[in-house]
XYZ file of C-alpha atoms in Angstrom:
709
model
C -97.479 34.065 65.542
C -100.920 34.096 65.001
C -102.763 32.295 62.195
C -104.734 34.627 59.816
C -108.284 33.113 61.081
C -107.226 34.772 64.449
C -105.680 38.115 63.231
C -109.539 38.508 61.202
C -111.275 37.344 64.162
C -109.425 39.858 66.666
C -109.394 42.654 64.269
C -113.102 41.879 63.955
C -113.697 42.302 67.241
C -111.843 44.962 67.853
C -114.227 46.765 64.754
C -117.351 45.869 66.829
C -115.830 46.789 69.726
C -114.668 50.125 68.895
C -117.739 50.932 66.821
C -119.956 50.261 69.676
C -117.822 52.419 71.979
C -117.583 55.494 69.983
C -121.569 55.093 69.340
C -122.070 54.870 72.798
C -120.171 58.216 73.453
C -121.664 60.393 70.810
C -125.188 59.388 72.043
C -124.035 60.254 75.201
C -122.567 63.536 73.952
C -125.921 64.273 71.980
C -127.776 62.909 75.191
C -129.950 60.487 73.763
C -131.768 57.985 76.136
C -130.532 54.437 75.817
C -134.065 52.819 76.087
C -135.050 54.532 73.416
C -132.612 52.594 71.294
C -132.112 49.186 72.692
C -134.418 47.432 70.190
C -132.418 49.204 66.978
C -129.294 47.444 68.221
C -129.666 44.910 65.290
C -129.223 47.898 62.663
C -125.738 48.580 64.380
C -124.629 44.845 63.807
C -125.769 45.016 60.714
C -124.500 47.703 59.475
C -120.396 47.065 60.205
C -119.088 46.045 57.261
C -117.116 43.366 58.163
C -116.000 41.947 55.043
C -114.548 45.193 54.308
C -112.666 44.929 57.288
C -111.679 41.347 56.390
C -110.529 42.255 52.940
C -108.011 45.050 54.560
C -106.882 42.169 57.058
C -106.193 39.788 54.006
C -104.050 42.382 52.092
C -102.218 43.069 55.515
C -101.552 39.674 55.917
C -100.226 39.312 52.842
C -96.437 40.656 53.994
C -93.269 39.579 54.861
C -92.042 42.238 57.059
C -93.104 45.774 59.015
C -92.825 47.786 56.517
C -94.420 45.655 53.710
C -97.382 45.450 56.175
C -97.478 49.198 56.231
C -97.235 49.408 52.409
C -99.910 46.800 52.244
C -102.441 48.522 54.880
C -101.765 51.633 52.840
C -102.855 50.051 49.383
C -105.457 48.678 50.832
C -106.970 51.856 52.156
C -106.103 53.773 48.993
C -108.227 50.613 47.288
C -111.043 50.477 49.690
C -111.256 54.337 50.756
C -113.221 55.536 47.661
C -115.455 52.680 47.762
C -116.499 52.805 51.122
C -116.549 56.467 51.123
C -119.359 56.214 48.259
C -121.080 53.663 49.968
C -121.270 55.535 53.288
C -122.921 58.443 51.868
C -125.038 56.644 49.626
C -126.097 54.048 52.958
C -126.360 57.736 54.674
C -128.620 59.225 52.021
C -131.134 56.137 51.656
C -131.156 55.014 55.217
C -131.992 59.258 56.013
C -135.226 58.638 54.032
C -136.569 56.622 57.083
C -135.934 59.813 59.095
C -138.799 61.276 56.935
C -141.175 58.651 57.327
C -143.400 60.147 59.950
C -143.634 57.190 61.694
C -141.700 57.726 65.296
C -139.777 54.417 65.921
C -138.797 53.825 62.599
C -137.499 57.738 62.594
C -135.402 56.799 65.953
C -133.832 53.565 64.224
C -132.943 55.459 60.639
C -131.299 58.190 63.166
C -129.558 55.475 64.960
C -128.357 53.904 61.625
C -127.067 56.687 60.092
C -125.266 57.652 63.482
C -123.745 53.871 63.182
C -122.946 54.117 59.293
C -120.775 57.341 59.927
C -119.041 56.054 63.244
C -118.256 52.633 61.387
C -116.845 54.976 58.793
C -114.551 56.696 61.208
C -113.279 53.761 62.555
C -112.645 51.848 59.466
C -110.572 54.648 58.432
C -108.764 55.341 61.187
C -108.490 53.005 64.348
C -109.022 49.868 62.402
C -105.858 49.875 60.702
C -103.854 51.300 63.338
C -105.078 48.415 65.526
C -104.378 45.749 62.658
C -100.845 47.008 62.426
C -100.196 46.484 65.793
C -101.667 43.465 66.007
C -99.702 42.058 63.187
C -96.357 44.018 64.586
C -97.471 42.169 68.050
C -97.690 38.896 66.406
C -94.000 38.842 65.276
C -94.230 38.623 61.629
C -97.593 37.101 60.994
C -96.930 36.791 57.083
C -98.992 34.683 55.062
C -95.675 34.060 53.233
C -94.081 32.478 55.779
C -97.083 30.354 57.145
C -98.295 28.542 54.997
C -101.523 30.500 54.787
C -103.912 32.496 52.789
C -101.978 35.008 50.927
C -104.604 35.698 48.468
C -105.259 39.890 48.616
C -109.106 40.599 48.485
C -108.406 43.666 46.730
C -107.627 45.042 43.092
C -107.108 48.209 42.092
C -109.816 47.750 39.786
C -111.836 46.621 41.534
C -115.862 47.479 40.380
C -118.452 48.007 42.394
C -121.065 45.105 43.033
C -124.193 45.214 40.918
C -126.144 42.896 43.708
C -125.332 45.117 46.146
C -126.521 48.527 44.195
C -129.533 46.415 43.741
C -130.420 45.948 47.454
C -129.392 49.626 47.747
C -131.992 50.206 45.219
C -134.585 48.579 46.598
C -133.963 49.840 50.105
C -134.324 53.255 48.656
C -137.648 52.289 47.032
C -138.770 50.761 49.947
C -138.173 53.847 52.085
C -139.370 56.097 49.718
C -143.033 54.255 49.935
C -142.981 54.844 53.590
C -142.390 58.600 53.359
C -145.166 59.216 50.617
C -147.666 56.783 51.490
C -147.451 55.480 54.923
C -146.865 58.720 56.384
C -149.848 60.137 55.255
C -151.920 56.866 55.997
C -150.628 55.991 59.355
C -148.986 59.011 60.861
C -152.291 59.554 63.300
C -152.584 55.812 64.203
C -149.186 54.603 64.610
C -148.176 55.268 68.214
C -144.869 53.821 69.777
C -144.275 55.830 73.010
C -143.437 52.269 74.080
C -141.887 52.847 77.830
C -139.524 50.771 79.488
C -138.376 50.808 82.773
C -134.966 51.675 82.800
C -134.612 49.662 86.136
C -134.522 46.775 82.706
C -130.973 45.874 83.436
C -131.328 42.104 83.001
C -130.545 40.854 79.652
C -133.167 38.156 79.820
C -136.218 41.231 80.189
C -134.623 43.059 77.695
C -134.431 40.165 75.042
C -137.758 39.151 75.939
C -138.998 42.651 76.026
C -137.585 43.191 72.074
C -138.792 39.921 70.640
C -142.543 40.629 72.157
C -142.326 43.992 70.312
C -140.375 42.684 67.277
C -143.526 40.476 66.574
C -145.895 42.893 67.430
C -147.870 43.531 64.040
C -146.883 47.169 62.715
C -146.620 48.229 59.465
C -143.009 49.978 60.452
C -142.462 46.522 62.121
C -142.632 45.212 59.066
C -140.593 47.501 57.134
C -137.628 46.456 59.322
C -138.079 43.465 58.951
C -137.864 43.266 55.553
C -134.977 45.762 55.775
C -133.481 43.377 57.881
C -133.720 40.369 55.682
C -132.619 42.352 52.591
C -129.413 43.079 54.954
C -128.840 39.745 55.962
C -128.964 37.825 52.579
C -126.763 40.921 51.150
C -124.263 40.191 53.837
C -124.468 36.741 54.131
C -125.186 35.679 50.831
C -124.371 37.936 47.775
C -120.689 39.232 49.325
C -119.686 35.937 50.362
C -120.874 34.454 46.599
C -118.777 37.489 45.231
C -115.694 36.573 47.252
C -115.685 33.314 46.414
C -116.175 34.125 42.523
C -113.469 36.499 42.951
C -111.048 33.652 44.616
C -111.630 31.496 41.728
C -111.113 33.990 39.209
C -107.563 34.685 41.072
C -106.936 31.155 41.104
C -107.587 30.640 37.617
C -104.186 32.584 36.853
C -102.105 31.066 39.353
C -99.625 28.666 37.763
C -98.069 27.747 40.646
C -95.103 24.717 41.039
C -96.435 22.144 43.523
C -100.357 23.799 43.979
C -103.251 21.505 42.926
C -105.825 23.913 42.037
C -109.552 23.123 42.614
C -112.147 25.649 42.300
C -114.324 23.898 44.649
C -112.712 23.514 47.526
C -111.592 27.217 48.443
C -110.502 25.907 51.688
C -107.840 24.023 50.330
C -106.651 26.375 48.095
C -106.437 29.391 50.422
C -104.891 27.601 53.050
C -101.798 26.319 50.240
C -101.454 29.356 48.289
C -98.374 30.813 49.820
C -96.318 32.459 47.047
C -96.423 34.838 44.188
C -99.268 34.804 41.453
C -97.060 35.216 38.549
C -94.414 33.307 37.139
C -90.844 34.392 36.599
C -91.820 34.992 33.102
C -94.507 37.139 33.498
C -92.598 38.938 36.329
C -89.702 40.016 33.414
C -91.749 41.044 31.103
C -93.832 43.461 33.663
C -89.609 44.592 34.599
C -88.405 44.818 30.836
C -91.496 47.144 29.655
C -91.058 49.017 32.249
C -94.474 48.522 33.598
C -96.118 48.953 36.744
C -93.385 47.324 39.155
C -96.153 47.964 42.647
C -97.962 44.833 40.981
C -95.215 42.553 41.820
C -94.780 41.282 45.260
C -91.682 41.610 46.875
C -91.216 37.590 46.738
C -91.607 38.269 43.209
C -88.801 40.707 42.645
C -86.877 38.500 44.560
C -87.153 35.795 42.330
C -85.878 38.302 39.531
C -83.172 39.189 41.559
C -82.004 35.110 42.256
C -82.349 34.868 38.619
C -80.506 37.339 37.560
C -82.812 39.610 35.745
C -82.467 42.266 38.146
C -78.948 43.502 40.019
C -79.053 43.519 43.529
C -77.545 47.062 43.079
C -80.777 48.633 40.974
C -83.634 47.827 43.160
C -83.674 51.491 43.968
C -84.479 52.422 40.519
C -86.398 49.178 39.521
C -88.884 49.339 42.868
C -88.598 53.041 42.924
C -89.370 52.641 46.773
C -85.790 53.390 48.661
C -86.836 51.408 52.022
C -88.841 48.767 49.881
C -85.809 47.964 47.875
C -83.421 48.157 51.499
C -86.007 45.422 52.760
C -86.106 43.040 49.383
C -82.315 43.445 49.342
C -82.076 41.571 53.265
C -84.419 39.399 51.911
C -82.089 38.674 49.247
C -78.690 38.250 51.573
C -80.759 36.800 54.093
C -81.022 33.658 52.137
C -77.845 33.141 52.916
C -77.292 30.719 56.455
C -74.569 32.888 57.848
C -76.491 36.533 57.511
C -79.926 35.147 58.988
C -79.401 36.017 62.236
C -76.978 38.981 61.807
C -79.452 40.975 60.026
C -81.682 40.653 63.164
C -79.098 42.791 64.860
C -79.061 45.326 62.023
C -81.281 48.137 62.206
C -83.364 49.569 59.132
C -86.227 50.969 60.110
C -86.762 54.652 61.187
C -84.164 56.055 58.415
C -84.580 58.224 55.505
C -83.282 56.264 52.564
C -84.683 58.445 49.691
C -81.670 60.637 50.851
C -78.846 57.990 50.683
C -79.736 56.850 47.081
C -77.542 58.331 44.259
C -76.142 60.482 47.132
C -74.227 58.642 49.999
C -74.372 54.707 49.587
C -75.525 52.122 47.333
C -76.582 48.342 47.787
C -77.720 49.674 51.392
C -79.279 46.651 53.503
C -79.178 48.961 56.986
C -77.453 51.642 58.871
C -75.009 51.828 62.207
C -75.996 53.828 65.089
C -73.155 55.516 66.701
C -73.701 57.020 69.883
C -73.864 60.382 70.017
C -72.328 62.876 72.880
C -72.342 66.683 73.239
C -69.321 68.385 74.340
C -69.255 71.912 75.932
C -69.833 74.872 76.120
C -66.603 76.016 74.418
C -66.691 79.806 73.491
C -65.050 80.486 70.058
C -64.633 84.069 69.325
C -66.825 85.357 71.955
C -69.856 82.914 71.158
C -70.985 79.590 73.027
C -71.176 76.367 71.330
C -72.183 73.064 72.171
C -69.995 70.292 70.168
C -72.105 67.026 68.979
C -69.259 64.370 68.971
C -70.254 60.468 67.539
C -67.827 58.354 68.897
C -67.831 54.595 70.584
C -64.510 55.508 72.865
C -65.227 56.326 76.219
C -63.666 59.187 77.705
C -63.528 61.165 74.817
C -66.582 63.267 75.239
C -65.713 63.883 79.012
C -62.191 64.330 78.257
C -63.203 67.445 75.173
C -65.535 68.940 77.812
C -63.130 69.458 80.699
C -61.107 71.074 78.141
C -63.616 73.591 77.747
C -64.480 73.938 80.952
C -60.754 75.234 81.373
C -61.199 77.452 78.591
C -64.367 79.080 79.886
C -62.602 81.850 81.063
C -61.042 83.450 78.110
C -62.091 81.347 75.489
C -60.505 80.709 71.915
C -59.689 82.821 69.415
C -59.735 80.835 66.059
C -59.030 81.950 62.197
C -59.315 80.772 58.702
C -55.989 81.894 57.099
C -56.461 79.789 54.026
C -59.167 78.183 52.126
C -58.787 76.093 48.817
C -59.597 72.749 47.749
C -57.058 71.149 44.992
C -57.566 68.438 42.308
C -54.040 67.324 41.050
C -54.527 65.588 37.632
C -51.195 63.728 35.667
C -51.104 64.320 32.062
C -48.206 63.459 29.315
C -46.127 64.522 26.811
C -43.987 63.028 24.316
C -40.882 64.411 26.026
C -39.835 66.333 28.948
C -38.982 69.134 26.464
C -42.747 69.145 25.669
C -43.624 69.268 29.308
C -41.545 71.818 30.521
C -43.388 74.145 27.409
C -46.698 73.289 28.977
C -45.429 74.445 32.231
C -44.141 77.471 31.314
C -47.272 78.282 29.307
C -49.163 77.174 32.981
C -47.254 80.081 34.909
C -47.919 82.786 32.213
C -50.904 85.113 34.165
C -52.733 85.498 31.206
C -52.698 81.412 30.408
C -54.300 81.042 34.231
C -57.317 83.450 33.250
C -58.188 81.728 30.271
C -58.194 78.543 32.149
C -59.902 80.492 35.157
C -62.745 81.306 32.557
C -63.330 77.754 31.591
C -63.154 76.305 35.271
C -65.504 79.347 36.939
C -67.840 78.678 34.154
C -68.828 74.896 35.671
C -70.457 76.549 39.041
C -71.486 79.544 40.608
C -69.256 78.676 43.628
C -66.210 77.096 42.420
C -63.540 79.945 41.734
C -59.884 78.961 40.682
C -57.433 81.033 42.436
C -54.154 78.836 41.622
C -52.420 76.723 39.930
C -49.275 74.928 40.884
C -47.725 72.804 38.295
C -44.766 70.156 38.913
C -42.826 68.232 36.150
C -41.373 64.525 36.632
C -39.850 63.794 32.829
C -42.495 63.813 30.481
C -45.067 63.756 33.267
C -47.072 66.842 33.842
C -49.016 67.299 37.402
C -50.996 70.328 37.880
C -52.349 71.148 41.251
C -55.826 73.035 41.066
C -56.919 75.472 43.494
C -60.243 76.690 44.136
C -62.764 78.063 46.626
C -66.117 76.322 46.683
C -68.258 78.221 49.008
C -69.915 76.191 51.597
C -69.139 72.696 49.981
C -66.453 70.644 50.914
C -65.747 70.532 46.992
C -64.151 67.650 45.347
C -66.697 67.344 42.752
C -66.904 70.855 41.933
C -62.870 70.665 41.859
C -63.511 67.603 39.027
C -65.751 69.272 37.174
C -64.103 72.401 36.744
C -60.445 70.700 36.325
C -61.599 68.303 33.582
C -63.032 71.503 31.354
C -60.243 73.174 31.998
C -57.885 70.467 30.403
C -59.870 70.015 27.472
C -58.992 73.386 26.562
C -55.668 72.926 27.605
C -55.766 69.789 25.331
C -57.058 72.117 22.112
C -53.776 74.110 22.881
C -51.230 70.875 23.184
C -52.719 67.952 21.211
C -49.981 65.923 22.166
C -50.943 66.222 25.667
C -52.823 62.891 26.793
C -54.751 63.049 30.148
C -53.844 59.960 32.279
C -55.860 60.684 35.636
C -57.899 63.159 36.935
C -56.616 62.727 40.099
C -52.798 61.875 39.689
C -52.371 61.950 43.697
C -50.940 65.702 43.374
C -53.915 66.940 45.418
C -53.476 64.990 47.649
C -56.185 63.295 48.789
C -57.054 61.067 51.571
C -53.544 59.798 52.320
C -50.834 61.518 54.147
C -48.265 64.052 52.235
C -46.478 67.151 52.652
C -47.728 69.124 49.974
C -50.618 69.219 52.141
C -49.215 69.937 55.070
C -47.143 72.848 53.431
C -49.385 74.342 50.792
C -52.701 73.796 52.521
C -55.875 71.718 51.202
C -59.613 72.970 52.610
C -59.553 75.481 55.069
C -56.156 76.440 57.124
C -57.258 77.225 60.475
C -55.326 78.399 63.650
C -57.022 78.930 66.976
C -55.353 79.689 70.363
C -56.112 80.445 74.052
C -54.861 81.830 77.223
C -55.942 79.559 80.071
C -55.127 81.294 83.682
C -52.792 79.192 86.483
C -55.934 78.695 88.424
C -57.897 76.942 85.788
C -54.500 74.793 85.306
C -54.803 73.655 88.878
C -58.176 73.620 89.720
C -59.284 72.079 86.382
C -56.876 70.872 85.124
C -55.293 69.265 88.175
C -51.876 69.836 87.131
C -49.198 72.635 86.668
C -47.979 74.661 83.621
C -44.663 73.377 83.636
C -45.685 70.118 83.374
C -48.315 70.894 80.519
C -45.628 72.378 78.608
C -42.829 69.780 79.238
C -45.130 66.484 78.131
C -45.954 68.810 74.812
C -42.180 69.288 73.805
C -41.485 65.752 74.638
C -44.163 63.768 73.142
C -45.882 65.953 70.196
C -42.542 67.785 69.311
C -39.821 65.469 69.841
C -41.803 61.966 69.877
C -43.588 62.941 66.366
C -40.258 63.768 65.203
C -38.686 60.831 66.258
C -41.302 58.670 64.500
C -41.238 60.868 61.213
C -44.717 61.617 61.256
C -46.497 64.131 58.789
C -48.950 66.361 60.586
C -48.832 64.214 63.595
C -47.053 66.863 65.746
C -50.302 66.772 68.237
C -51.618 64.322 71.043
C -55.050 63.088 69.531
C -56.456 65.579 67.197
C -57.832 62.628 65.027
C -59.988 61.955 67.563
C -61.908 65.319 67.788
C -62.016 65.461 63.969
C -63.331 61.901 62.861
C -66.301 62.408 66.169
C -67.124 65.888 64.630
C -67.018 64.889 60.892
C -69.064 61.646 61.542
C -71.781 64.086 63.461
C -71.748 66.487 61.055
C -72.209 64.465 57.885
C -68.067 64.680 56.815
C -66.378 62.407 54.987
C -64.492 60.306 57.715
C -61.814 58.927 55.504
C -60.801 62.948 55.051
C -59.862 62.610 58.669
C -56.319 61.437 57.289
C -55.598 64.942 55.987
C -57.452 66.831 58.194
C -56.239 65.965 61.242
C -52.712 67.403 60.425
C -52.104 69.507 63.122
C -49.070 71.172 64.987
C -49.943 71.742 69.120
C -47.496 74.527 70.300
C -47.781 75.201 74.367
C -45.805 77.438 76.270
C -45.466 79.247 79.863
C -47.062 82.850 79.564
C -47.406 86.160 81.168
C -45.217 87.972 83.264
C -44.039 85.450 85.748
C -44.838 82.633 83.546
C -47.780 81.229 85.332
C -50.041 80.957 82.872
C -50.435 78.923 80.293
C -50.665 79.784 76.447
C -52.133 77.179 73.538
C -52.259 77.300 69.790
C -53.578 74.372 67.085
C -52.483 74.997 63.675
C -54.566 72.876 61.336
C -53.298 73.527 57.732
C -55.967 71.017 55.852
C -59.458 70.945 57.147
C -61.851 69.503 54.771
C -64.956 70.321 55.890
C -68.659 71.204 54.054
C -71.715 72.152 54.853
C -73.525 71.350 51.765
C -73.756 68.193 49.892
C -72.502 64.601 51.112
C -73.783 63.275 54.270
C -75.029 66.523 55.533
C -78.111 66.319 53.566
C -79.118 63.005 56.218
C -81.586 64.498 58.939
C -79.417 63.249 62.023
C -76.216 65.195 60.402
C -78.263 67.798 59.282
C -79.856 68.439 62.783
C -76.136 68.514 64.416
C -74.947 71.364 61.747
C -78.033 73.232 62.912
C -76.911 72.550 66.257
C -74.037 74.720 65.411
C -75.984 76.721 63.346
C -73.907 76.692 60.453
C -76.346 73.880 58.159
C -76.812 74.603 54.507
C -75.117 77.451 52.754
C -74.589 81.039 54.237
C -77.130 83.005 52.305
C -75.136 86.441 52.512
C -71.296 84.954 52.114
C -70.976 82.047 50.379
C -68.460 79.732 52.029
C -68.691 81.444 55.652
C -70.790 78.261 57.234
C -67.528 75.861 55.888
C -65.139 78.139 57.226
C -66.946 78.471 60.828
C -67.197 74.369 60.837
C -63.580 74.356 60.271
C -62.989 77.107 63.172
C -65.280 74.890 65.665
C -63.332 71.483 65.067
C -60.069 73.245 65.456
C -61.212 75.097 68.427
C -62.369 72.020 69.735
C -59.169 70.290 68.953
C -57.549 72.814 71.348
C -59.512 71.469 74.280
C -58.965 68.068 73.537
C -55.261 68.655 73.484
C -55.359 70.721 76.402
C -57.351 67.941 78.227
C -54.970 64.998 77.329
C -51.562 67.218 77.953
C -52.714 67.718 81.396
C -53.847 63.984 81.699
C -50.637 62.790 80.703
C -49.022 65.184 82.791
C -50.789 64.205 85.981
C -50.375 60.502 85.596
C -54.990 60.439 84.978
C -55.350 58.475 81.368
C -55.084 54.766 82.873
C -57.525 55.660 85.808
C -60.216 57.604 83.321
C -59.877 55.108 80.969
C -60.309 52.294 83.514
C -63.745 54.677 84.792
C -64.940 55.895 81.582
C -63.620 53.242 78.772
C -64.447 49.556 80.135
C -67.489 48.037 79.835
C -68.406 46.191 83.168
C -68.799 42.584 82.564
C -71.721 40.909 82.959
């Protein structure tokens, strides 16, 4: 770990070196002779504002982690930027007056000084912050809060201009004006500084002696330069230092840090002992409860509020109004527990857009889980080629799907959506079964359905009620609402529309009691015959014919062997097990991998993986193979949910179905359903072939097991 003094030293050296380097480049570009400027090197050193660089460095050092370093550097630039920009403009104008003095050597020096000011400004605003962040990153968390090093920020959002500095600038301006107005007329004809220095004087000794002999040569411009030099030295070494010390004392006077003895006369001890926030918990509570600007609270202070139960950990995003910062603070809160300290080091947190997650996808976020993303295909679906993104940790899966796609390459896959309708099934209760039956009969009337449809459809531009299915059990009435939802998966739309329809129904049946908006008659995320029979979401069928040559050359088996395995495994075996919608080889593998890649709800693979795979010989002689996959309940969408995240949106974009379809709402989600069903078909084909040929164990040993190291 680097200490703060080393960080300041290294960054200061970089500031000087990079400024000198860039000035050299500019001088070469302008074709200026260096021999004319070697006696103006002191201008270069004095005009580098290392105090501002030190302030920015100290602000960055008051950080606990990478994101806080970035934020503190950005805040430091936002505070120092306007001041430095103004100072640069003023200094350029003030020193620029010297270029009009008529004294040749002084004009050259002022040209060099102006150039130094501008280059130093560019370096400070661009390269210096980057190098500062890189240095702290390489030092692996150099943090004043963690190392008992001075953590006092030298910046304030309301920092005012130093009046002493302003007076120095005024004195400089007056001096240079006098040079321009008086000395130009009096000495212009007599002053001649055509000093010729042999370019071979490379030796540092010769350069220094030549410079000193010239400096003590009594000339009016030398006197002016010396006065300006002394003024700048006093400004940088005395007034700025006193101003910083006063600023430190002012800050320390408001510090109430337990265990720290404040002695304003001993600044060295103070700046190496202040390691935590300068606000008490009560002050922090006052700021947070009054909804003031919480940016003035450090991460440490907010953590204290969380630990003292003043801020719930799940509300950090709302309090700090910075999703990434909230995640980092939450990690520090939980990281105080010994069992989590090492775990969090392996849990990624950077390079993720947490703003999209907050309020949409997840709560109490502490990072994210990277999942390998493979690409299978290409597969031809309805005469269009697609490469399929699949997020999975199961080796052999993507390779198997790709092999199936290769076997389907000649004829491709034909796929159709035969039904579209998301469902929500509330449960209501009546005083008696007879009253429940009356309500059931009322719902089955077409005119009454239209009344409920008007209420339902008014809740969304895309949700359209298409069917009601009531079912009675004693005095309980279950009502299954079925509606199209455009390109969204549609659960939120169904819930909103169903709630409004039930309120209208309750006005007609005052004795009706709403027990639950979801009565498991939907049925969502659970195996259910109603989804297998009635369908839910998209009902899709995909089919393909594979020529015998592809079966033997690509799949390495025979048509009869694949048919035999499908009958014995997918039809008889699944029936013996009593599965619901499980008459397939591994549809859930493909569904889940594409769901994760495209931002679908992974839990809905339970219903979405319902699939029956049928295989039979095809053609006059039965040499070719026919295969179909029927999936009655694919619950997918291309808007909302996890589809808003960048990576998942990119996968949808890869398929050409990101977002809502502009001309035909619902078409993008229908296309996603067709793609998933067709990819399932490719996976079924490949696995059945591998099982029939006895290749499953061999392939998994090759692709699904890591080498022990």
